[in-house]
Amino acid sequence: MKTNRILATALLTATALGSFAQTAQRLAATKANDYALVYTLPTTQLAVTLEAQITVKRPGEFYKYAKKYLNIDNPIIQESRTAELKSVVLTTRGVPNGDERYAVQFKSGTAPFMLLSPNNIPLAINTETTMTEETVELPESQAASPTPLETPAARQVVSEEMMQSQSTAKRAELAASALFSIRQTRSDLITGQAEQTPPDGKSLQLMLDNLEAQEQALMAMFVGTTAVSTDVSTFSITPDDDIEKMVLARISPIEGIVDAGNLAGDPVYLDLQVTHRGEMPVNEKGVALTAPKNGVAYCIPGTALVTVSCNGKVYAERDEEMAQFGVIYGLAPNVITDKKAPIYVIFDPATGAIVKQGPAE
């Protein structure tokens, strides 16, 4: 039976160890609520987290003299800003489906209970254990690190003679001379040939680090600087059918990640293809079963292939189970309240599917 195959797959991908239970609400079927459990099945929402990398390149003051003094052929000669999509993370979650609200009536004298999420989606019946949340590490926006010309060392290397000179060529010559002097000083310190050496290893390392920072600042005056930052945004959609080349967002070299309507950037496309639609379970003769009367409704979800691409490159592609591409079936109430062998049930809050069931303790 197809239902059994779906259950087997769910058991391989989810275990019941209670992380949702920390925020769950417990609803018991009692006389006060006419022995009814009320809940809402979910629609599966897709969250797409985009990470864009923004690169800003700026020429140094002496880029025209990079070849003459440092024999560098390819310094940065003009300012540029570029942006590219760096990574994509796909996640799903359940949001209440207002068209799938249920109240299950139990007989008096029974004591079933249900764990519900804060938005009334079922997590479990007759057990405090819930499905383990998938731990997904999402990227975070990162500002660009200071370039060599934005450090204190950049001020230290500018001599009084460099500041007073009105000639760019002269300043470049002085900068190159200072650069070679720093390299010689560092070499003397490392080889022990310096006239004055630091008293200990820590002082030596501090001096070498400062000389390195000064060298990088002087080099940047010739070759230019490159600053790299990242921008992160998450976009949520609730698909109801196939999606072809929907512009989810755009990547702008000026503003980073922007909405789809902002045309100043490269489009990020979302494609979604329903690969399987959930079906009602069948009996031994292959005839579809009818959901039991007043049953505990749950979803047999469908699956969809989700693809995110930009500039012809696929950044994420994976199959996702989704409630809206499935069907609603149900568990007979008596299997929940059977006095001799009641069962427990654990649900996937993103799809409303059963991920595990067994004898209640």
PDB file of N, CA and C in Angstrom, residues 221-317:
ATOM      1  N   MET A 221      48.131  51.411  -2.126  1.00  0.00           N
ATOM      2  CA  MET A 221      48.219  52.691  -2.821  1.00  0.00           C
ATOM      3  C   MET A 221      48.561  52.504  -4.299  1.00  0.00           C
ATOM      4  N   PHE A 222      49.175  51.363  -4.616  1.00  0.00           N
ATOM      5  CA  PHE A 222      49.542  51.074  -5.993  1.00  0.00           C
ATOM      6  C   PHE A 222      48.545  50.123  -6.681  1.00  0.00           C
ATOM      7  N   VAL A 223      48.165  49.035  -5.983  1.00  0.00           N
ATOM      8  CA  VAL A 223      47.341  48.003  -6.642  1.00  0.00           C
ATOM      9  C   VAL A 223      45.849  48.210  -6.429  1.00  0.00           C
ATOM     10  N   GLY A 224      45.471  49.046  -5.436  1.00  0.00           N
ATOM     11  CA  GLY A 224      44.057  49.264  -5.166  1.00  0.00           C
ATOM     12  C   GLY A 224      43.535  48.363  -4.046  1.00  0.00           C
ATOM     13  N   THR A 225      42.255  48.477  -3.772  1.00  0.00           N
ATOM     14  CA  THR A 225      41.643  47.708  -2.687  1.00  0.00           C
ATOM     15  C   THR A 225      40.412  46.965  -3.173  1.00  0.00           C
ATOM     16  N   THR A 226      40.123  45.860  -2.505  1.00  0.00           N
ATOM     17  CA  THR A 226      38.924  45.072  -2.779  1.00  0.00           C
ATOM     18  C   THR A 226      38.190  44.832  -1.459  1.00  0.00           C
ATOM     19  N   ALA A 227      36.935  45.249  -1.396  1.00  0.00           N
ATOM     20  CA  ALA A 227      36.111  45.058  -0.197  1.00  0.00           C
ATOM     21  C   ALA A 227      34.955  44.124  -0.539  1.00  0.00           C
ATOM     22  N   VAL A 228      34.769  43.097   0.292  1.00  0.00           N
ATOM     23  CA  VAL A 228      33.738  42.091   0.042  1.00  0.00           C
ATOM     24  C   VAL A 228      32.782  42.048   1.229  1.00  0.00           C
ATOM     25  N   SER A 229      31.505  42.197   0.947  1.00  0.00           N
ATOM     26  CA  SER A 229      30.463  42.086   1.979  1.00  0.00           C
ATOM     27  C   SER A 229      29.395  41.118   1.500  1.00  0.00           C
ATOM     28  N   THR A 230      28.541  40.689   2.419  1.00  0.00           N
ATOM     29  CA  THR A 230      27.430  39.806   2.039  1.00  0.00           C
ATOM     30  C   THR A 230      26.115  40.378   2.539  1.00  0.00           C
ATOM     31  N   ASP A 231      25.068  40.104   1.785  1.00  0.00           N
ATOM     32  CA  ASP A 231      23.713  40.539   2.128  1.00  0.00           C
ATOM     33  C   ASP A 231      22.820  39.305   2.140  1.00  0.00           C
ATOM     34  N   VAL A 232      21.979  39.183   3.153  1.00  0.00           N
ATOM     35  CA  VAL A 232      21.126  37.999   3.303  1.00  0.00           C
ATOM     36  C   VAL A 232      19.671  38.428   3.457  1.00  0.00           C
ATOM     37  N   SER A 233      18.781  37.777   2.696  1.00  0.00           N
ATOM     38  CA  SER A 233      17.339  38.021   2.817  1.00  0.00           C
ATOM     39  C   SER A 233      16.596  36.710   2.620  1.00  0.00           C
ATOM     40  N   THR A 234      15.445  36.591   3.268  1.00  0.00           N
ATOM     41  CA  THR A 234      14.604  35.394   3.146  1.00  0.00           C
ATOM     42  C   THR A 234      13.262  35.782   2.535  1.00  0.00           C
ATOM     43  N   PHE A 235      12.844  35.000   1.548  1.00  0.00           N
ATOM     44  CA  PHE A 235      11.571  35.229   0.861  1.00  0.00           C
ATOM     45  C   PHE A 235      10.681  34.000   1.069  1.00  0.00           C
ATOM     46  N   SER A 236       9.440  34.231   1.459  1.00  0.00           N
ATOM     47  CA  SER A 236       8.506  33.135   1.728  1.00  0.00           C
ATOM     48  C   SER A 236       7.390  33.131   0.696  1.00  0.00           C
ATOM     49  N   ILE A 237       7.100  31.954   0.185  1.00  0.00           N
ATOM     50  CA  ILE A 237       5.994  31.802  -0.756  1.00  0.00           C
ATOM     51  C   ILE A 237       5.208  30.554  -0.386  1.00  0.00           C
ATOM     52  N   THR A 238       3.928  30.561  -0.718  1.00  0.00           N
ATOM     53  CA  THR A 238       3.067  29.405  -0.477  1.00  0.00           C
ATOM     54  C   THR A 238       2.501  28.972  -1.822  1.00  0.00           C
ATOM     55  N   PRO A 239       3.188  28.081  -2.519  1.00  0.00           N
ATOM     56  CA  PRO A 239       2.763  27.712  -3.884  1.00  0.00           C
ATOM     57  C   PRO A 239       1.487  26.888  -3.873  1.00  0.00           C
ATOM     58  N   ASP A 240       0.686  27.033  -4.928  1.00  0.00           N
ATOM     59  CA  ASP A 240      -0.520  26.217  -5.065  1.00  0.00           C
ATOM     60  C   ASP A 240      -0.536  25.427  -6.364  1.00  0.00           C
ATOM     61  N   ASP A 241       0.549  25.547  -7.153  1.00  0.00           N
ATOM     62  CA  ASP A 241       0.655  24.797  -8.399  1.00  0.00           C
ATOM     63  C   ASP A 241       2.082  24.927  -8.911  1.00  0.00           C
ATOM     64  N   ASP A 242       2.335  24.375 -10.102  1.00  0.00           N
ATOM     65  CA  ASP A 242       3.651  24.491 -10.700  1.00  0.00           C
ATOM     66  C   ASP A 242       4.033  25.975 -10.879  1.00  0.00           C
ATOM     67  N   ILE A 243       5.328  26.255 -10.759  1.00  0.00           N
ATOM     68  CA  ILE A 243       5.839  27.611 -10.964  1.00  0.00           C
ATOM     69  C   ILE A 243       6.983  27.529 -11.963  1.00  0.00           C
ATOM     70  N   GLU A 244       6.933  28.377 -12.977  1.00  0.00           N
ATOM     71  CA  GLU A 244       7.998  28.379 -13.977  1.00  0.00           C
ATOM     72  C   GLU A 244       8.646  29.757 -14.054  1.00  0.00           C
ATOM     73  N   LYS A 245       9.935  29.792 -13.754  1.00  0.00           N
ATOM     74  CA  LYS A 245      10.752  31.003 -13.874  1.00  0.00           C
ATOM     75  C   LYS A 245      10.107  32.220 -13.226  1.00  0.00           C
ATOM     76  N   MET A 246       9.689  32.064 -11.990  1.00  0.00           N
ATOM     77  CA  MET A 246       9.192  33.206 -11.239  1.00  0.00           C
ATOM     78  C   MET A 246      10.392  33.986 -10.697  1.00  0.00           C
ATOM     79  N   VAL A 247      10.398  35.289 -10.908  1.00  0.00           N
ATOM     80  CA  VAL A 247      11.479  36.119 -10.371  1.00  0.00           C
ATOM     81  C   VAL A 247      11.223  36.302  -8.876  1.00  0.00           C
ATOM     82  N   LEU A 248      12.055  35.665  -8.088  1.00  0.00           N
ATOM     83  CA  LEU A 248      11.895  35.706  -6.633  1.00  0.00           C
ATOM     84  C   LEU A 248      12.468  36.993  -6.055  1.00  0.00           C
ATOM     85  N   ALA A 249      13.612  37.410  -6.562  1.00  0.00           N
ATOM     86  CA  ALA A 249      14.300  38.621  -6.096  1.00  0.00           C
ATOM     87  C   ALA A 249      15.331  38.995  -7.157  1.00  0.00           C
ATOM     88  N   ARG A 250      16.070  40.055  -6.879  1.00  0.00           N
ATOM     89  CA  ARG A 250      17.153  40.452  -7.777  1.00  0.00           C
ATOM     90  C   ARG A 250      18.399  40.782  -6.957  1.00  0.00           C
ATOM     91  N   ILE A 251      19.552  40.618  -7.592  1.00  0.00           N
ATOM     92  CA  ILE A 251      20.821  40.889  -6.933  1.00  0.00           C
ATOM     93  C   ILE A 251      21.412  42.153  -7.547  1.00  0.00           C
ATOM     94  N   SER A 252      21.473  43.211  -6.744  1.00  0.00           N
ATOM     95  CA  SER A 252      21.945  44.512  -7.227  1.00  0.00           C
ATOM     96  C   SER A 252      23.341  44.802  -6.680  1.00  0.00           C
ATOM     97  N   PRO A 253      24.275  45.262  -7.522  1.00  0.00           N
ATOM     98  CA  PRO A 253      25.611  45.611  -7.028  1.00  0.00           C
ATOM     99  C   PRO A 253      25.609  46.840  -6.134  1.00  0.00           C
ATOM    100  N   ILE A 254      24.529  47.619  -6.196  1.00  0.00           N
ATOM    101  CA  ILE A 254      24.436  48.832  -5.377  1.00  0.00           C
ATOM    102  C   ILE A 254      23.699  48.564  -4.071  1.00  0.00           C
ATOM    103  N   GLU A 255      22.564  47.877  -4.158  1.00  0.00           N
ATOM    104  CA  GLU A 255      21.700  47.698  -2.996  1.00  0.00           C
ATOM    105  C   GLU A 255      21.708  46.280  -2.428  1.00  0.00           C
ATOM    106  N   GLY A 256      22.401  45.355  -3.059  1.00  0.00           N
ATOM    107  CA  GLY A 256      22.392  43.977  -2.577  1.00  0.00           C
ATOM    108  C   GLY A 256      21.158  43.240  -3.052  1.00  0.00           C
ATOM    109  N   ILE A 257      20.510  42.517  -2.164  1.00  0.00           N
ATOM    110  CA  ILE A 257      19.306  41.764  -2.524  1.00  0.00           C
ATOM    111  C   ILE A 257      18.101  42.696  -2.484  1.00  0.00           C
ATOM    112  N   VAL A 258      17.382  42.771  -3.584  1.00  0.00           N
ATOM    113  CA  VAL A 258      16.217  43.657  -3.675  1.00  0.00           C
ATOM    114  C   VAL A 258      15.011  42.853  -4.154  1.00  0.00           C
ATOM    115  N   ASP A 259      13.845  43.453  -4.051  1.00  0.00           N
ATOM    116  CA  ASP A 259      12.615  42.787  -4.479  1.00  0.00           C
ATOM    117  C   ASP A 259      12.602  42.567  -5.987  1.00  0.00           C
ATOM    118  N   ALA A 260      11.733  41.671  -6.421  1.00  0.00           N
ATOM    119  CA  ALA A 260      11.646  41.321  -7.839  1.00  0.00           C
ATOM    120  C   ALA A 260      11.307  42.521  -8.711  1.00  0.00           C
ATOM    121  N   GLY A 261      10.547  43.465  -8.167  1.00  0.00           N
ATOM    122  CA  GLY A 261      10.125  44.618  -8.950  1.00  0.00           C
ATOM    123  C   GLY A 261      11.214  45.644  -9.185  1.00  0.00           C
ATOM    124  N   ASN A 262      12.300  45.546  -8.427  1.00  0.00           N
ATOM    125  CA  ASN A 262      13.430  46.465  -8.614  1.00  0.00           C
ATOM    126  C   ASN A 262      14.308  45.913  -9.730  1.00  0.00           C
ATOM    127  N   LEU A 263      14.310  46.578 -10.879  1.00  0.00           N
ATOM    128  CA  LEU A 263      14.971  46.032 -12.066  1.00  0.00           C
ATOM    129  C   LEU A 263      16.483  46.265 -12.092  1.00  0.00           C
ATOM    130  N   ALA A 264      17.023  46.899 -11.048  1.00  0.00           N
ATOM    131  CA  ALA A 264      18.461  47.201 -11.036  1.00  0.00           C
ATOM    132  C   ALA A 264      19.257  46.019 -10.475  1.00  0.00           C
ATOM    133  N   GLY A 265      19.143  44.870 -11.115  1.00  0.00           N
ATOM    134  CA  GLY A 265      19.895  43.716 -10.638  1.00  0.00           C
ATOM    135  C   GLY A 265      19.556  42.465 -11.424  1.00  0.00           C
ATOM    136  N   ASP A 266      20.383  41.430 -11.230  1.00  0.00           N
ATOM    137  CA  ASP A 266      20.156  40.159 -11.914  1.00  0.00           C
ATOM    138  C   ASP A 266      19.020  39.388 -11.246  1.00  0.00           C
ATOM    139  N   PRO A 267      18.107  38.821 -12.024  1.00  0.00           N
ATOM    140  CA  PRO A 267      16.981  38.091 -11.427  1.00  0.00           C
ATOM    141  C   PRO A 267      17.394  36.741 -10.838  1.00  0.00           C
ATOM    142  N   VAL A 268      16.774  36.409  -9.726  1.00  0.00           N
ATOM    143  CA  VAL A 268      16.896  35.078  -9.125  1.00  0.00           C
ATOM    144  C   VAL A 268      15.583  34.363  -9.406  1.00  0.00           C
ATOM    145  N   TYR A 269      15.666  33.214 -10.093  1.00  0.00           N
ATOM    146  CA  TYR A 269      14.459  32.520 -10.535  1.00  0.00           C
ATOM    147  C   TYR A 269      14.123  31.356  -9.602  1.00  0.00           C
ATOM    148  N   LEU A 270      12.822  31.175  -9.395  1.00  0.00           N
ATOM    149  CA  LEU A 270      12.308  30.017  -8.669  1.00  0.00           C
ATOM    150  C   LEU A 270      11.457  29.193  -9.621  1.00  0.00           C
ATOM    151  N   ASP A 271      11.777  27.900  -9.709  1.00  0.00           N
ATOM    152  CA  ASP A 271      10.961  26.952 -10.454  1.00  0.00           C
ATOM    153  C   ASP A 271      10.464  25.890  -9.490  1.00  0.00           C
ATOM    154  N   LEU A 272       9.216  25.502  -9.652  1.00  0.00           N
ATOM    155  CA  LEU A 272       8.641  24.447  -8.808  1.00  0.00           C
ATOM    156  C   LEU A 272       7.803  23.529  -9.692  1.00  0.00           C
ATOM    157  N   GLN A 273       8.132  22.257  -9.637  1.00  0.00           N
ATOM    158  CA  GLN A 273       7.398  21.271 -10.435  1.00  0.00           C
ATOM    159  C   GLN A 273       6.843  20.201  -9.503  1.00  0.00           C
ATOM    160  N   VAL A 274       5.534  20.048  -9.508  1.00  0.00           N
ATOM    161  CA  VAL A 274       4.911  18.995  -8.690  1.00  0.00           C
ATOM    162  C   VAL A 274       5.289  17.642  -9.292  1.00  0.00           C
ATOM    163  N   THR A 275       6.002  16.841  -8.526  1.00  0.00           N
ATOM    164  CA  THR A 275       6.480  15.545  -9.026  1.00  0.00           C
ATOM    165  C   THR A 275       5.593  14.392  -8.576  1.00  0.00           C
ATOM    166  N   HIS A 276       4.829  14.590  -7.521  1.00  0.00           N
ATOM    167  CA  HIS A 276       3.905  13.536  -7.064  1.00  0.00           C
ATOM    168  C   HIS A 276       2.783  14.188  -6.278  1.00  0.00           C
ATOM    169  N   ARG A 277       1.559  13.814  -6.588  1.00  0.00           N
ATOM    170  CA  ARG A 277       0.408  14.297  -5.824  1.00  0.00           C
ATOM    171  C   ARG A 277      -0.060  13.177  -4.904  1.00  0.00           C
ATOM    172  N   GLY A 278      -0.264  13.534  -3.652  1.00  0.00           N
ATOM    173  CA  GLY A 278      -0.698  12.539  -2.673  1.00  0.00           C
ATOM    174  C   GLY A 278      -1.977  11.846  -3.099  1.00  0.00           C
ATOM    175  N   GLU A 279      -2.084  10.573  -2.775  1.00  0.00           N
ATOM    176  CA  GLU A 279      -3.256   9.784  -3.165  1.00  0.00           C
ATOM    177  C   GLU A 279      -3.848   9.088  -1.949  1.00  0.00           C
ATOM    178  N   MET A 280      -5.139   8.842  -2.020  1.00  0.00           N
ATOM    179  CA  MET A 280      -5.804   8.116  -0.947  1.00  0.00           C
ATOM    180  C   MET A 280      -5.263   6.685  -0.897  1.00  0.00           C
ATOM    181  N   PRO A 281      -5.125   6.118   0.285  1.00  0.00           N
ATOM    182  CA  PRO A 281      -4.695   4.714   0.368  1.00  0.00           C
ATOM    183  C   PRO A 281      -5.744   3.796  -0.264  1.00  0.00           C
ATOM    184  N   VAL A 282      -5.302   2.635  -0.687  1.00  0.00           N
ATOM    185  CA  VAL A 282      -6.200   1.689  -1.352  1.00  0.00           C
ATOM    186  C   VAL A 282      -6.232   0.374  -0.579  1.00  0.00           C
ATOM    187  N   ASN A 283      -7.297  -0.404  -0.826  1.00  0.00           N
ATOM    188  CA  ASN A 283      -7.387  -1.725  -0.210  1.00  0.00           C
ATOM    189  C   ASN A 283      -6.671  -2.765  -1.069  1.00  0.00           C
ATOM    190  N   GLU A 284      -6.820  -4.038  -0.677  1.00  0.00           N
ATOM    191  CA  GLU A 284      -6.118  -5.119  -1.379  1.00  0.00           C
ATOM    192  C   GLU A 284      -6.497  -5.201  -2.861  1.00  0.00           C
ATOM    193  N   LYS A 285      -7.682  -4.709  -3.211  1.00  0.00           N
ATOM    194  CA  LYS A 285      -8.137  -4.746  -4.603  1.00  0.00           C
ATOM    195  C   LYS A 285      -7.780  -3.478  -5.376  1.00  0.00           C
ATOM    196  N   GLY A 286      -7.064  -2.574  -4.702  1.00  0.00           N
ATOM    197  CA  GLY A 286      -6.660  -1.351  -5.381  1.00  0.00           C
ATOM    198  C   GLY A 286      -7.719  -0.272  -5.398  1.00  0.00           C
ATOM    199  N   VAL A 287      -8.782  -0.453  -4.614  1.00  0.00           N
ATOM    200  CA  VAL A 287      -9.857   0.539  -4.560  1.00  0.00           C
ATOM    201  C   VAL A 287      -9.530   1.568  -3.474  1.00  0.00           C
ATOM    202  N   ALA A 288      -9.661   2.854  -3.815  1.00  0.00           N
ATOM    203  CA  ALA A 288      -9.346   3.909  -2.859  1.00  0.00           C
ATOM    204  C   ALA A 288     -10.250   3.833  -1.643  1.00  0.00           C
ATOM    205  N   LEU A 289      -9.651   3.962  -0.468  1.00  0.00           N
ATOM    206  CA  LEU A 289     -10.407   3.916   0.777  1.00  0.00           C
ATOM    207  C   LEU A 289     -11.069   5.264   1.048  1.00  0.00           C
ATOM    208  N   THR A 290     -12.121   5.209   1.813  1.00  0.00           N
ATOM    209  CA  THR A 290     -12.813   6.417   2.250  1.00  0.00           C
ATOM    210  C   THR A 290     -12.365   6.757   3.661  1.00  0.00           C
ATOM    211  N   ALA A 291     -12.126   8.017   3.916  1.00  0.00           N
ATOM    212  CA  ALA A 291     -11.703   8.427   5.249  1.00  0.00           C
ATOM    213  C   ALA A 291     -12.769   8.067   6.261  1.00  0.00           C
ATOM    214  N   PRO A 292     -12.365   7.529   7.435  1.00  0.00           N
ATOM    215  CA  PRO A 292     -13.334   7.131   8.456  1.00  0.00           C
ATOM    216  C   PRO A 292     -14.138   8.326   8.969  1.00  0.00           C
ATOM    217  N   LYS A 293     -15.375   8.073   9.292  1.00  0.00           N
ATOM    218  CA  LYS A 293     -16.270   9.118   9.790  1.00  0.00           C
ATOM    219  C   LYS A 293     -15.728   9.672  11.105  1.00  0.00           C
ATOM    220  N   ASN A 294     -15.752  10.997  11.222  1.00  0.00           N
ATOM    221  CA  ASN A 294     -15.277  11.675  12.433  1.00  0.00           C
ATOM    222  C   ASN A 294     -13.843  11.262  12.772  1.00  0.00           C
ATOM    223  N   GLY A 295     -13.060  10.988  11.762  1.00  0.00           N
ATOM    224  CA  GLY A 295     -11.684  10.568  11.995  1.00  0.00           C
ATOM    225  C   GLY A 295     -10.771  11.739  12.324  1.00  0.00           C
ATOM    226  N   VAL A 296      -9.577  11.385  12.797  1.00  0.00           N
ATOM    227  CA  VAL A 296      -8.546  12.398  13.056  1.00  0.00           C
ATOM    228  C   VAL A 296      -7.875  12.686  11.715  1.00  0.00           C
ATOM    229  N   ALA A 297      -8.190  13.817  11.132  1.00  0.00           N
ATOM    230  CA  ALA A 297      -7.702  14.139   9.791  1.00  0.00           C
ATOM    231  C   ALA A 297      -6.206  14.399   9.797  1.00  0.00           C
ATOM    232  N   TYR A 298      -5.544  13.891   8.788  1.00  0.00           N
ATOM    233  CA  TYR A 298      -4.136  14.182   8.571  1.00  0.00           C
ATOM    234  C   TYR A 298      -3.896  14.233   7.065  1.00  0.00           C
ATOM    235  N   CYS A 299      -2.726  14.673   6.676  1.00  0.00           N
ATOM    236  CA  CYS A 299      -2.432  14.859   5.259  1.00  0.00           C
ATOM    237  C   CYS A 299      -1.496  13.774   4.745  1.00  0.00           C
ATOM    238  N   ILE A 300      -1.777  13.285   3.556  1.00  0.00           N
ATOM    239  CA  ILE A 300      -0.817  12.479   2.799  1.00  0.00           C
ATOM    240  C   ILE A 300      -0.263  13.430   1.741  1.00  0.00           C
ATOM    241  N   PRO A 301       0.919  13.994   1.986  1.00  0.00           N
ATOM    242  CA  PRO A 301       1.387  15.097   1.140  1.00  0.00           C
ATOM    243  C   PRO A 301       1.875  14.641  -0.223  1.00  0.00           C
ATOM    244  N   GLY A 302       1.963  15.595  -1.120  1.00  0.00           N
ATOM    245  CA  GLY A 302       2.626  15.376  -2.394  1.00  0.00           C
ATOM    246  C   GLY A 302       4.059  15.888  -2.310  1.00  0.00           C
ATOM    247  N   THR A 303       4.774  15.833  -3.395  1.00  0.00           N
ATOM    248  CA  THR A 303       6.150  16.334  -3.426  1.00  0.00           C
ATOM    249  C   THR A 303       6.337  17.255  -4.630  1.00  0.00           C
ATOM    250  N   ALA A 304       7.275  18.155  -4.485  1.00  0.00           N
ATOM    251  CA  ALA A 304       7.584  19.098  -5.570  1.00  0.00           C
ATOM    252  C   ALA A 304       9.085  19.293  -5.640  1.00  0.00           C
ATOM    253  N   LEU A 305       9.595  19.403  -6.850  1.00  0.00           N
ATOM    254  CA  LEU A 305      11.000  19.699  -7.072  1.00  0.00           C
ATOM    255  C   LEU A 305      11.155  21.210  -7.139  1.00  0.00           C
ATOM    256  N   VAL A 306      11.942  21.755  -6.200  1.00  0.00           N
ATOM    257  CA  VAL A 306      12.151  23.200  -6.113  1.00  0.00           C
ATOM    258  C   VAL A 306      13.562  23.521  -6.607  1.00  0.00           C
ATOM    259  N   THR A 307      13.663  24.479  -7.520  1.00  0.00           N
ATOM    260  CA  THR A 307      14.949  24.867  -8.089  1.00  0.00           C
ATOM    261  C   THR A 307      15.102  26.378  -8.009  1.00  0.00           C
ATOM    262  N   VAL A 308      16.265  26.834  -7.551  1.00  0.00           N
ATOM    263  CA  VAL A 308      16.577  28.260  -7.502  1.00  0.00           C
ATOM    264  C   VAL A 308      17.829  28.493  -8.348  1.00  0.00           C
ATOM    265  N   SER A 309      17.732  29.436  -9.288  1.00  0.00           N
ATOM    266  CA  SER A 309      18.840  29.674 -10.205  1.00  0.00           C
ATOM    267  C   SER A 309      19.049  31.166 -10.438  1.00  0.00           C
ATOM    268  N   CYS A 310      20.246  31.484 -10.923  1.00  0.00           N
ATOM    269  CA  CYS A 310      20.574  32.879 -11.256  1.00  0.00           C
ATOM    270  C   CYS A 310      21.685  32.867 -12.296  1.00  0.00           C
ATOM    271  N   ASN A 311      21.511  33.646 -13.333  1.00  0.00           N
ATOM    272  CA  ASN A 311      22.504  33.735 -14.413  1.00  0.00           C
ATOM    273  C   ASN A 311      22.872  32.362 -14.978  1.00  0.00           C
ATOM    274  N   GLY A 312      21.870  31.517 -15.120  1.00  0.00           N
ATOM    275  CA  GLY A 312      22.083  30.207 -15.724  1.00  0.00           C
ATOM    276  C   GLY A 312      22.681  29.159 -14.805  1.00  0.00           C
ATOM    277  N   LYS A 313      22.955  29.494 -13.554  1.00  0.00           N
ATOM    278  CA  LYS A 313      23.537  28.549 -12.599  1.00  0.00           C
ATOM    279  C   LYS A 313      22.505  28.143 -11.561  1.00  0.00           C
ATOM    280  N   VAL A 314      22.405  26.835 -11.293  1.00  0.00           N
ATOM    281  CA  VAL A 314      21.483  26.328 -10.270  1.00  0.00           C
ATOM    282  C   VAL A 314      22.179  26.355  -8.914  1.00  0.00           C
ATOM    283  N   TYR A 315      21.576  27.049  -7.957  1.00  0.00           N
ATOM    284  CA  TYR A 315      22.158  27.182  -6.625  1.00  0.00           C
ATOM    285  C   TYR A 315      21.512  26.252  -5.604  1.00  0.00           C
ATOM    286  N   ALA A 316      20.301  25.821  -5.865  1.00  0.00           N
ATOM    287  CA  ALA A 316      19.626  24.896  -4.947  1.00  0.00           C
ATOM    288  C   ALA A 316      18.591  24.103  -5.731  1.00  0.00           C
ATOM    289  N   GLU A 317      18.518  22.817  -5.419  1.00  0.00           N
ATOM    290  CA  GLU A 317      17.530  21.952  -6.073  1.00  0.00           C
ATOM    291  C   GLU A 317      17.246  20.779  -5.146  1.00  0.00           C
TER     292      GLU A 317
END
